[in-house]
XYZ file of C-alpha atoms in Angstrom:
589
model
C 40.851 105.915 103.599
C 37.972 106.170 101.230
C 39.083 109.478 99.924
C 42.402 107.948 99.192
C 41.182 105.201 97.281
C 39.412 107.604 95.206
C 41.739 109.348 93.739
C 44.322 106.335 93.717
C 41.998 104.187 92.072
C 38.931 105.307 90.651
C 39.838 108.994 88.869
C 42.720 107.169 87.205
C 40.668 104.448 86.162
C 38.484 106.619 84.489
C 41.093 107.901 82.587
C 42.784 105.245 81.564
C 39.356 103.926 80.194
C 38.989 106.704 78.231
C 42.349 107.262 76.772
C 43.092 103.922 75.869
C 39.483 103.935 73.856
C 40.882 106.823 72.070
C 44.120 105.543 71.165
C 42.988 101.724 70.753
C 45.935 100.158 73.092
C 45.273 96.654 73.466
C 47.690 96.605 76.469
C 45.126 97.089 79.931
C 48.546 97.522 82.001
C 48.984 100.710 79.779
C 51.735 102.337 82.233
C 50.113 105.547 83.520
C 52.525 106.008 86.405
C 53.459 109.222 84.486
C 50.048 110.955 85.937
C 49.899 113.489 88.330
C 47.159 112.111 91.417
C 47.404 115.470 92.771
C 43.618 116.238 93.328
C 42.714 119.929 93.056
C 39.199 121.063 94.249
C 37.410 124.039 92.253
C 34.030 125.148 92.133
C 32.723 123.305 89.452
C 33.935 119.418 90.211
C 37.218 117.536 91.025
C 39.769 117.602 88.973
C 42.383 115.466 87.738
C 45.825 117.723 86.451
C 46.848 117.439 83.014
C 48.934 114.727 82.016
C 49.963 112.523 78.937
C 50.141 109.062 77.515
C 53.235 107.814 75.879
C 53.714 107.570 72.045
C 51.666 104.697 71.181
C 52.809 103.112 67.821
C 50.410 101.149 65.570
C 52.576 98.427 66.291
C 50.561 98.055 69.770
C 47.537 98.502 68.103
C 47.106 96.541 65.060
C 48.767 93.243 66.773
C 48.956 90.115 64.301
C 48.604 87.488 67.279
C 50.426 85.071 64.704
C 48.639 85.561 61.519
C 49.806 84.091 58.339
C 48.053 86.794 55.356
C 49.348 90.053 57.472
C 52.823 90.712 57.794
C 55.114 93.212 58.687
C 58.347 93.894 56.625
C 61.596 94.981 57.491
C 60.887 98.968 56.943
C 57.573 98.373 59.263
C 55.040 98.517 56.154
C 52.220 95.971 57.072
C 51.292 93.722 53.700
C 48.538 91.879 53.325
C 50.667 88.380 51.394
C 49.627 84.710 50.492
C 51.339 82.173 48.460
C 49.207 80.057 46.122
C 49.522 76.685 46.424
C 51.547 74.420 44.368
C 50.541 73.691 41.115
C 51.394 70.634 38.536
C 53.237 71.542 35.833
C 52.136 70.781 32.264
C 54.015 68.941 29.723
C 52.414 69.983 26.268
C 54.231 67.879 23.305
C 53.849 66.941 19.453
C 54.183 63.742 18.534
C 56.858 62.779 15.953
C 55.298 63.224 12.193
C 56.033 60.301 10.196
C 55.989 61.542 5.975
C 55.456 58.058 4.036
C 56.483 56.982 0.974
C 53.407 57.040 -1.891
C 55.414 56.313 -5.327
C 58.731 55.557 -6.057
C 59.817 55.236 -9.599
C 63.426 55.040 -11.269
C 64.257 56.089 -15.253
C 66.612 55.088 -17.440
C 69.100 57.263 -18.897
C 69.866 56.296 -22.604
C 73.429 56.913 -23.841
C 75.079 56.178 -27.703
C 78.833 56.110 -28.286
C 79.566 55.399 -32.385
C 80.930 54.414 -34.620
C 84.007 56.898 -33.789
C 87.778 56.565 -35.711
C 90.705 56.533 -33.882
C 91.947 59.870 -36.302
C 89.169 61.672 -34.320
C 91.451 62.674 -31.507
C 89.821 63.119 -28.155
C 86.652 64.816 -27.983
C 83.428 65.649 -25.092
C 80.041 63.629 -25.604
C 77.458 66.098 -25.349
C 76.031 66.189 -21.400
C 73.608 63.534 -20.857
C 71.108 63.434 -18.372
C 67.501 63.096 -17.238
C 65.658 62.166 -14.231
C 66.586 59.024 -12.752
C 64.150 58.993 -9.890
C 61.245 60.291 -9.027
C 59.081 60.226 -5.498
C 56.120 61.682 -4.002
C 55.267 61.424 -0.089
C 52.800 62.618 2.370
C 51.424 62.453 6.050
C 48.896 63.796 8.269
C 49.703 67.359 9.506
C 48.746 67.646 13.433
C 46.310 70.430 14.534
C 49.175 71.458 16.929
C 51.456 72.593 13.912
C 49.846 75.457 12.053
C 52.457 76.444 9.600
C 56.140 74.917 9.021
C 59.253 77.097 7.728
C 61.986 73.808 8.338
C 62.090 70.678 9.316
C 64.814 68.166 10.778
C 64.551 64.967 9.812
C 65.550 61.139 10.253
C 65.433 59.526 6.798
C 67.974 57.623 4.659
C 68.433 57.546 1.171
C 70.382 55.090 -0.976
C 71.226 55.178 -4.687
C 73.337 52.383 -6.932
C 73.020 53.509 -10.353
C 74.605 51.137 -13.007
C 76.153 51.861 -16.457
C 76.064 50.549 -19.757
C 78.984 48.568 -21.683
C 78.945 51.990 -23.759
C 80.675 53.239 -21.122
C 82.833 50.898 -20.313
C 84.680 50.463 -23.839
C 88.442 51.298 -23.030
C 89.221 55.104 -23.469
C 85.720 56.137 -22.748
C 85.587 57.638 -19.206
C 82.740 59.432 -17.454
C 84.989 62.609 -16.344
C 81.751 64.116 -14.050
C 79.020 62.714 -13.093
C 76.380 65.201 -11.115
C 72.982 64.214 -8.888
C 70.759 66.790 -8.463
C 67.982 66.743 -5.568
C 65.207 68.735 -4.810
C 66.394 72.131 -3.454
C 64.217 71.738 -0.210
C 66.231 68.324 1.277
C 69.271 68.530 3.596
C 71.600 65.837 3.118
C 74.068 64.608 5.623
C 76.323 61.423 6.541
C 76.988 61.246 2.967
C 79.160 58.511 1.713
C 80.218 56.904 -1.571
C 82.324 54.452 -3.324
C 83.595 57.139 -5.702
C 85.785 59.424 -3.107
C 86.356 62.299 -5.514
C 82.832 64.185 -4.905
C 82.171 67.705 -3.976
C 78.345 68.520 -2.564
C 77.773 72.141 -3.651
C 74.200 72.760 -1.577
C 71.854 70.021 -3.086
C 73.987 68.982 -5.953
C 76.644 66.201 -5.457
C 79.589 66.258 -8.113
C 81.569 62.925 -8.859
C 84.572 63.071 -10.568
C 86.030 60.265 -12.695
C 83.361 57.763 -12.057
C 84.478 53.951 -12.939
C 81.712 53.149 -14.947
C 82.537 48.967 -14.935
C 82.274 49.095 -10.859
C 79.038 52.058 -11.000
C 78.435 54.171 -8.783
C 77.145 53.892 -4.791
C 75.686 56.908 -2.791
C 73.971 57.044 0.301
C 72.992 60.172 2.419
C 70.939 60.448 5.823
C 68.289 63.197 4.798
C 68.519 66.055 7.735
C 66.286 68.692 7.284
C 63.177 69.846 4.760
C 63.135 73.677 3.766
C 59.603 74.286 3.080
C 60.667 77.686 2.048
C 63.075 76.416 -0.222
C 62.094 77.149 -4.318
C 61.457 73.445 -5.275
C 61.868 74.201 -8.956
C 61.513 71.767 -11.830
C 62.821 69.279 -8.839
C 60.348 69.030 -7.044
C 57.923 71.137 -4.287
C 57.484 70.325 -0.409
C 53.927 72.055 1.587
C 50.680 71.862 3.184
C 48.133 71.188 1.515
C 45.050 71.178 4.269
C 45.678 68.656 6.572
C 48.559 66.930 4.681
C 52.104 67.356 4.354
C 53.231 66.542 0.950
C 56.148 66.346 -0.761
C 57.279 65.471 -4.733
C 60.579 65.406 -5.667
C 62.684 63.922 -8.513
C 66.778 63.225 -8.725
C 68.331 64.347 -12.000
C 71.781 62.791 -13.075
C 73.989 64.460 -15.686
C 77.242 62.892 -17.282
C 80.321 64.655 -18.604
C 81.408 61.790 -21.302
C 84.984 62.026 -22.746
C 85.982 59.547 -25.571
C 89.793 59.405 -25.651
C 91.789 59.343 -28.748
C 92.601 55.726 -28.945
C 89.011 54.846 -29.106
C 88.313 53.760 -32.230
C 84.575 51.972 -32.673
C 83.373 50.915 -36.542
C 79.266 50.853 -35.331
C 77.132 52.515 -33.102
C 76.920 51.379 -29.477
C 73.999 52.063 -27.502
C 72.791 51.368 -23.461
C 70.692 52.675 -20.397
C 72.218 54.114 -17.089
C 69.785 52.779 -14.591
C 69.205 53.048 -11.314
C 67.917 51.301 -7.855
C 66.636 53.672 -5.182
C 65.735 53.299 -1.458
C 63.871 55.650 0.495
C 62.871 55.335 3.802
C 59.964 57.060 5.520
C 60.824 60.148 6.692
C 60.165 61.073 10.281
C 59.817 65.089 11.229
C 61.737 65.092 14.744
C 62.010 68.909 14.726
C 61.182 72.057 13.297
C 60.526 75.796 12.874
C 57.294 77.585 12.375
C 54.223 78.040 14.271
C 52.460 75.983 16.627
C 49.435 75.491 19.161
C 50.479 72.516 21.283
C 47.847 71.806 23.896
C 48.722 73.107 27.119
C 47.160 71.058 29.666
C 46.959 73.817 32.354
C 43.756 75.303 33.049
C 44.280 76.228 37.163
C 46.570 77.781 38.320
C 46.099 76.900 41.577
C 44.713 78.549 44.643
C 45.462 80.533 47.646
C 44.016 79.811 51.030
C 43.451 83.043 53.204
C 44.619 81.719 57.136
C 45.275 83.688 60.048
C 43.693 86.770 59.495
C 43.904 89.455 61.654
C 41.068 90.374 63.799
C 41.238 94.276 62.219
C 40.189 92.759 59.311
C 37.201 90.380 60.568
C 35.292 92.515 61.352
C 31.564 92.423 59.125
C 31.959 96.531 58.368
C 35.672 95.738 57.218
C 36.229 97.268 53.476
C 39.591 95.917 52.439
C 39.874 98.389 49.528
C 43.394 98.831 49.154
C 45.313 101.191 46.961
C 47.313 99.301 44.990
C 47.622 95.177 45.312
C 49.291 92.883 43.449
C 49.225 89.330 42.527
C 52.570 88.087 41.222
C 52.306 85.368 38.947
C 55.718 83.189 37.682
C 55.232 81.342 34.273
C 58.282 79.067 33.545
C 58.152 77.652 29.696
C 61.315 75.797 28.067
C 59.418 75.926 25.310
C 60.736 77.777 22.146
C 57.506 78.921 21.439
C 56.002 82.247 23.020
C 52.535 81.753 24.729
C 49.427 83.616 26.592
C 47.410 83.709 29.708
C 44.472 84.744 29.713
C 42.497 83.888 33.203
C 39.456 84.244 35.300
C 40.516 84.770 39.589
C 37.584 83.964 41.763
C 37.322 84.756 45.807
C 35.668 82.457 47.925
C 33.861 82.750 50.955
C 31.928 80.134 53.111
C 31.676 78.607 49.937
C 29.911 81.270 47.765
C 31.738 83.622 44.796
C 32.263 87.032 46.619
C 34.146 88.523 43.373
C 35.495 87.606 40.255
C 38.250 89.454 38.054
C 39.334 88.584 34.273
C 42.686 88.738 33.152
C 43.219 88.973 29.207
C 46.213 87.828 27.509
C 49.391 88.365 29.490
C 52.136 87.339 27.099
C 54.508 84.390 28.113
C 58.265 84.441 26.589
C 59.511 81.143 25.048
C 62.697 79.554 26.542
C 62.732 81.481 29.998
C 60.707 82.640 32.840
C 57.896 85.102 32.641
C 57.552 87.532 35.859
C 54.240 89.299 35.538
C 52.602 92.000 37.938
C 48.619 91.818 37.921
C 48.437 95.053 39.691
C 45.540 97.938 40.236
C 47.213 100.878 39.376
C 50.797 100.620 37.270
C 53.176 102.587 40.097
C 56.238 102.268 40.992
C 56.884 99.291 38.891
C 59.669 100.585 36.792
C 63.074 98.332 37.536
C 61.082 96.457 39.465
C 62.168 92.948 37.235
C 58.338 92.203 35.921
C 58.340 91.486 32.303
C 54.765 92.226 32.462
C 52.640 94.691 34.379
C 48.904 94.291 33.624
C 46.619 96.676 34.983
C 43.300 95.508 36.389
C 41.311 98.565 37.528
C 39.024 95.980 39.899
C 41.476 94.120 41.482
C 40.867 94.990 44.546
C 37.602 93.649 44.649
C 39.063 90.095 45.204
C 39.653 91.039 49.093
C 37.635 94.105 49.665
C 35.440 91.091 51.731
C 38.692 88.865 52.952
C 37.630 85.746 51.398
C 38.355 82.222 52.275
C 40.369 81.337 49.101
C 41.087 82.452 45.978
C 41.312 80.564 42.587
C 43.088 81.556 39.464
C 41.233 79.596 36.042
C 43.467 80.160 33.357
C 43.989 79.567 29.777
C 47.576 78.955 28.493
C 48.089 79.030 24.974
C 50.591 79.209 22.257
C 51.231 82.239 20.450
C 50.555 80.268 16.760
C 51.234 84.052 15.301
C 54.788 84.047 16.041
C 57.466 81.703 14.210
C 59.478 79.671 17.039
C 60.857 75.847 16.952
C 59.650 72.814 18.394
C 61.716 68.988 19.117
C 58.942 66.274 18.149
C 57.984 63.982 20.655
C 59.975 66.137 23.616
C 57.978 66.897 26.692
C 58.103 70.122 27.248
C 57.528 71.736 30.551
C 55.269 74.922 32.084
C 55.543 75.592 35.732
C 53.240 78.315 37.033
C 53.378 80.072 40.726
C 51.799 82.988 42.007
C 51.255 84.667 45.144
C 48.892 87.715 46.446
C 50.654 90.921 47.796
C 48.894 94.161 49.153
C 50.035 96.574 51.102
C 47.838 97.815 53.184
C 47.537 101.324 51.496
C 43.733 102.752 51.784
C 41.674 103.596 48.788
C 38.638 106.001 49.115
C 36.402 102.911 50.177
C 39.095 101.067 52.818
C 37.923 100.662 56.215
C 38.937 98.499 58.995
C 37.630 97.968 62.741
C 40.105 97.579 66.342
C 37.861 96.675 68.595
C 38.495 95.817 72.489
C 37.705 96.149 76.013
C 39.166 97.880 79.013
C 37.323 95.998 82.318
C 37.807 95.066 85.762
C 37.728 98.315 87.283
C 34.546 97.544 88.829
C 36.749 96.953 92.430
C 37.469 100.683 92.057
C 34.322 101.778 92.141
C 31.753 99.154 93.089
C 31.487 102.011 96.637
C 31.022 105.493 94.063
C 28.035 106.835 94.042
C 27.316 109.704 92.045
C 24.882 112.584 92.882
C 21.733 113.377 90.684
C 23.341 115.103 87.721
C 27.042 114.388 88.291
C 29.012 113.199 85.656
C 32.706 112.867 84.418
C 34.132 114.295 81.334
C 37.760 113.690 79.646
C 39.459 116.447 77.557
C 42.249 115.501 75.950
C 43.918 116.433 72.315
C 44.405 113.349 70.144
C 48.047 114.035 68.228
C 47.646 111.294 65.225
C 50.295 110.179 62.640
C 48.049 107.527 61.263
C 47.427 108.561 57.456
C 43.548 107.354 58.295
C 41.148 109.299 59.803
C 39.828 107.121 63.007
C 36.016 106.984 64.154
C 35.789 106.496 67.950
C 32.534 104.795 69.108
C 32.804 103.390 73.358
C 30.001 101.722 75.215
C 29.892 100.671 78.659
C 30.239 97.294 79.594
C 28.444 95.883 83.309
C 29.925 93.109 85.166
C 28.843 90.350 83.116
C 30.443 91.775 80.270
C 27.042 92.884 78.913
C 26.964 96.373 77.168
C 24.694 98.416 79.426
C 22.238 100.408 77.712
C 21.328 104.066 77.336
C 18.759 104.355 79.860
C 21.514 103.147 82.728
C 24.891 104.964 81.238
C 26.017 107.318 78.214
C 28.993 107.790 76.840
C 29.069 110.676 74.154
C 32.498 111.128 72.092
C 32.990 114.701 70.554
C 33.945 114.883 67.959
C 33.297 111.134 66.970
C 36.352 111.168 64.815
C 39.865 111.952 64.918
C 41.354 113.678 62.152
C 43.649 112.013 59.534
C 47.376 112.689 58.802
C 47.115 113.304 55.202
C 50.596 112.045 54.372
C 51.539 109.847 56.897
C 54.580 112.371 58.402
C 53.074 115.207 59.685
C 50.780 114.973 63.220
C 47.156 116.160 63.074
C 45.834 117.527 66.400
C 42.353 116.782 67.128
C 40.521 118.083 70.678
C 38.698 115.651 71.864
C 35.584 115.072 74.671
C 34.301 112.154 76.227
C 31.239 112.272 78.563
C 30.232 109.666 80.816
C 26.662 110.335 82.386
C 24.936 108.242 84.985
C 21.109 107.651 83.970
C 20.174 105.311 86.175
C 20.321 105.282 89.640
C 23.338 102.825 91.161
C 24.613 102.190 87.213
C 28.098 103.082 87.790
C 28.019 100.600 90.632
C 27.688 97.700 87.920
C 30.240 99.455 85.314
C 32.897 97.282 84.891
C 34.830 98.639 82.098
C 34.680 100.282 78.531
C 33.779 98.544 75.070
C 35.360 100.943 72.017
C 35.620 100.556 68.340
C 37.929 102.184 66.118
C 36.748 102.567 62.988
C 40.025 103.536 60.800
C 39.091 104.662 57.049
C 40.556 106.471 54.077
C 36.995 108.773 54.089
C 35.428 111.118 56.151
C 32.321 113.287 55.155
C 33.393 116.272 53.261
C 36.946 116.209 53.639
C 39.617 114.792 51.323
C 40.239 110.990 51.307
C 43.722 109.849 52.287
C 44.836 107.206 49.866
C 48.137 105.916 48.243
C 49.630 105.770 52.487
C 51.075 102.310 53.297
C 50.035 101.642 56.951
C 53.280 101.066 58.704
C 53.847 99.702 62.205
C 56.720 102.283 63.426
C 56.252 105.551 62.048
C 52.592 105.997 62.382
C 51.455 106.512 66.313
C 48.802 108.402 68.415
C 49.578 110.417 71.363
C 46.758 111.480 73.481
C 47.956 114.681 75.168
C 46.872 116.912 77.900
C 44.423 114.379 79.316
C 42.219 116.205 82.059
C 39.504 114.048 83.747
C 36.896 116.045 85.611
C 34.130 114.939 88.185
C 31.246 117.405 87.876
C 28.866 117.225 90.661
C 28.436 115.754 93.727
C 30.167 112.015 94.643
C 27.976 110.410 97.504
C 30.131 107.356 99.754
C 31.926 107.741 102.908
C 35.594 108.701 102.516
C 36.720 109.089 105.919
């Protein structure tokens, strides 16, 4: 019967249409089964009893449909994420200084024994000495090292030193014989053909030296201490772009003439010496440096999959409180910076671009840093840095196509560290983009969809000059966003019909927000659809509606700092009554 399939098919319909508009379920098989079709007749109209839609979860509203920048995590929060893409490492290095030799000069030592009776008993020479070599060196300081503290070194050095026939007249003996260096050279690998020696810092100290056979030393120079006090020795430095280095080698003798000695004239000779220096390569060192870092991107991100909530062209992505996480590994013993510029892309145009000054990068480690918004909730988190950027959000308040991070990676040449010559070092940066989707005042996203083919229903209605249908219902919201409800009517072709066929008035046109995401907000709620032109509802074939969801509404309070989360927020639209006002014109019999 006609009447029957007006109130098993059409009423409902109606309803369904207009709840679902207010509570933006994309499911059209929304089960309704739960509504009474009891149809009671009053003086005013037809109406439909009251009745209830389930607890619909924003889980059924804001559906991914597989994209790949919006996920939800584990505790329902939805987060807006992207990993940048990978990124070449850079492999800053200094190349091994080479110090060369410039002069290279040996003395001569003179020594007189004489005329001396054998009733003199034993007695001590008085110490001889003077400086039996002396050297200067220098090289070409890179632009990479700044300032140098110490140095290693590869470098030999080899000394024969020879001794008169003074000192080799039986009974005369050379009891000690000491070298003295520069203070500022290292000596190592030390070897001689006198085994009684002691090396007390830069000093060497032979003991009964067989003067006939002289003496052989050789040492592998290890290290430079430009801090070291030179003194009368010698001095090490930088001297503009130079490294330069003087030095001289001292040698003392201990003489003792025994008391058999007996000699009736003077006897006089020379202790002289033969030298060889090598070049001396800096393989290491400590002090400051500014290697060139060969990393000036950082790579980018590539926006995919995004959600059609957030496609929309009044979309505002201005979220609370996003993040980019950026991972800086240096095994470099030398503390760095980052300074950067991150640009968003979109069809190919610059939609924003944010700065990013000096974010400090340990030596010898990995650097976790937080480029954040607003510094929350970051405490324990595990970031070494957290670096506030007040317009951060800008970067996806339009969701752009990419984003690129420009950076600048330097060396901290202000802070002492060490460096290996001629290594390849290593600096491996990663980042990735993380916002929760957590309104700020200006946020604002759009759910749009359409409730059709109900045109079967009631393709046979006819409604009465100045008959309409209204829905009451009360709008229970969780959603920590207030929600704008706009719903057209839609003929069918799909076309939205105009004004001057159908109307559709929503009252209020937005549903309050819950202002902390746990508490419900009621909101009573109207919707109105009028016939304006005659046979119109014949072509209706379903409902258009847009729900605009944003942090703002005029006059009242935004709602920030609320992570939208799939499970706990919901709508409920309760106490749904749909009324017929007027007359219905068809034959139902």
């Amino acid at each position: 019967m006609k009447q029957h399939f007006f109130r098993k098919r059409f009423v409902p319909s109606i309803a369904l249409a207009g709840a679902l508009a207010l509570a933006g379920c994309t499911d059209n098989d929304y089960d309704f089964n739960g509504i009474d079709m009891t149809v009671g007749f009053g003086g005013d109209g037809l109406t439909l009893p009251v009745s209830s839609t389930d607890t619909i979860k924003l889980a059924d509203v804001l559906e991914l449909d597989g994209s790949e920048c919006v996920v939800v995590k584990e505790n329902g929060d939805y987060v807006f994420e992207q990993k940048g893409d990978d990124v070449e490492p850079a492999h800053p290095e200094i190349a091994v200084i080479t110090v060369s030799q410039n002069t290279m000069e040996t003395g001569r030592i003179p020594v007189t024994i004489g005329p001396v009776s054998a009733t003199t008993g034993e007695f001590d020479l008085p110490t001889v000495g003077g400086e039996i070599v002396t050297f200067t060196y220098s090289g070409d300081k890179p632009d990479e090292v700044v300032s140098l503290d110490h140095v290693g070194v590869d470098a030999d050095l080899s000394l024969d030193i020879s001794f008169p026939s003074a000192l080799q007249i039986d009974g005369v003996s050379i009891e000690r014989l000491t070298l003295s260096l520069p203070a500022y050279m290292e000596l190592g690998g030390i070897s001689s053909s006198s085994s009684n020696y002691t090396v007390e810092g830069s000093r060497i100290v032979f003991s009964n030296v067989p003067a006939a056979a002289g003496l052989h030393f050789s040492a592998s120079v290890t290290g430079l201490a430009f801090n070291a006090d030179g003194g009368a020795l010698g001095s090490i430095g930088i001297d503009g772009g130079r490294i330069m280095l003087d030095g001289k080698i001292k040698a003392e003798l201990d003489i003792k003439v025994g008391s058999s000695v007996s000699i009736d004239h003077q006897v006089s000779g020379e202790i002289t010496a033969n030298v060889a220096f090598s070049d001396i390569n800096l393989t290491s060192a400590t002090g400051t440096f500014n290697p060139s870092i060969d990393l000036d991107n950082l790579g980018s991100v590539n926006i995919t999959g995004v959600p059609d909530f957030l496609t929309d062209g009044d979309v505002v992505v201005d979220l609370y409180n996003p993040q980019i996480r950026l991972s800086l590994q240096n095994d470099m013993d030398v503390q760095g910076f980052v300074s950067g510029t991150i640009t968003a892309i979109k069809d190919g145009a610059q939609t924003a671009v944010v700065t990013v000054d000096d974010i400090p990068v340990k030596a010898n480690g990995t650097t976790n840093v937080c480029i954040c918004r607003r510094d929350e909730g970051f405490a324990g988190a595990g970031y070494d840095v957290v670096k506030v950027v007040p317009n951060l959000s800008d970067l996806i308040r339009t969701i752009p196509d990419k984003i690129e991070f420009d950076a600048d990676v330097r060396a901290d040449a202000s802070t002492p560290g060490s460096f290996l010559f001629g290594h390849k070092y290593t600096i491996q940066p990663s980042y990735s983009v993380e916002a929760p989707i957590t309104f700020d005042e200006d946020a604002r996203i759009v759910y749009t969809d359409t409730i059709d083919d109900f045109n079967d229903d009631i393709e046979d209605i006819e409604l009465a000059d100045g008959a309409y249908l209204t829905l009451n219902t009360t709008i229970e919201n969780r959603v920590p966003a207030y929600l704008g409800v706009n719903v057209e009517p839609v003929d069918v072709n799909g076309n939205v019909m105009g004004e001057d066929e159908i109307t559709i008035k929503v009252t209020p046109e937005t549903v309050q927000a819950s202002e902390d995401g746990e508490t419900s907000v009621d909101t009573p709620l109207t919707i109105e659809i009028r016939q304006v032109k005659q046979d119109a509802l014949k072509r209706l074939d379903g409902i258009a509606f847009r729900i605009e969801g944003g942090a703002s509404d005029d006059g009242k309070s935004p709602v920030t700092d609320k992570t939208l989360n799939s499970q706990k927020h919901f709508l409920i639209a309760r106490d749904i009554v749909v009324k017929l006002v007027g007359k219905v014109i068809g034959d139902f019999n």
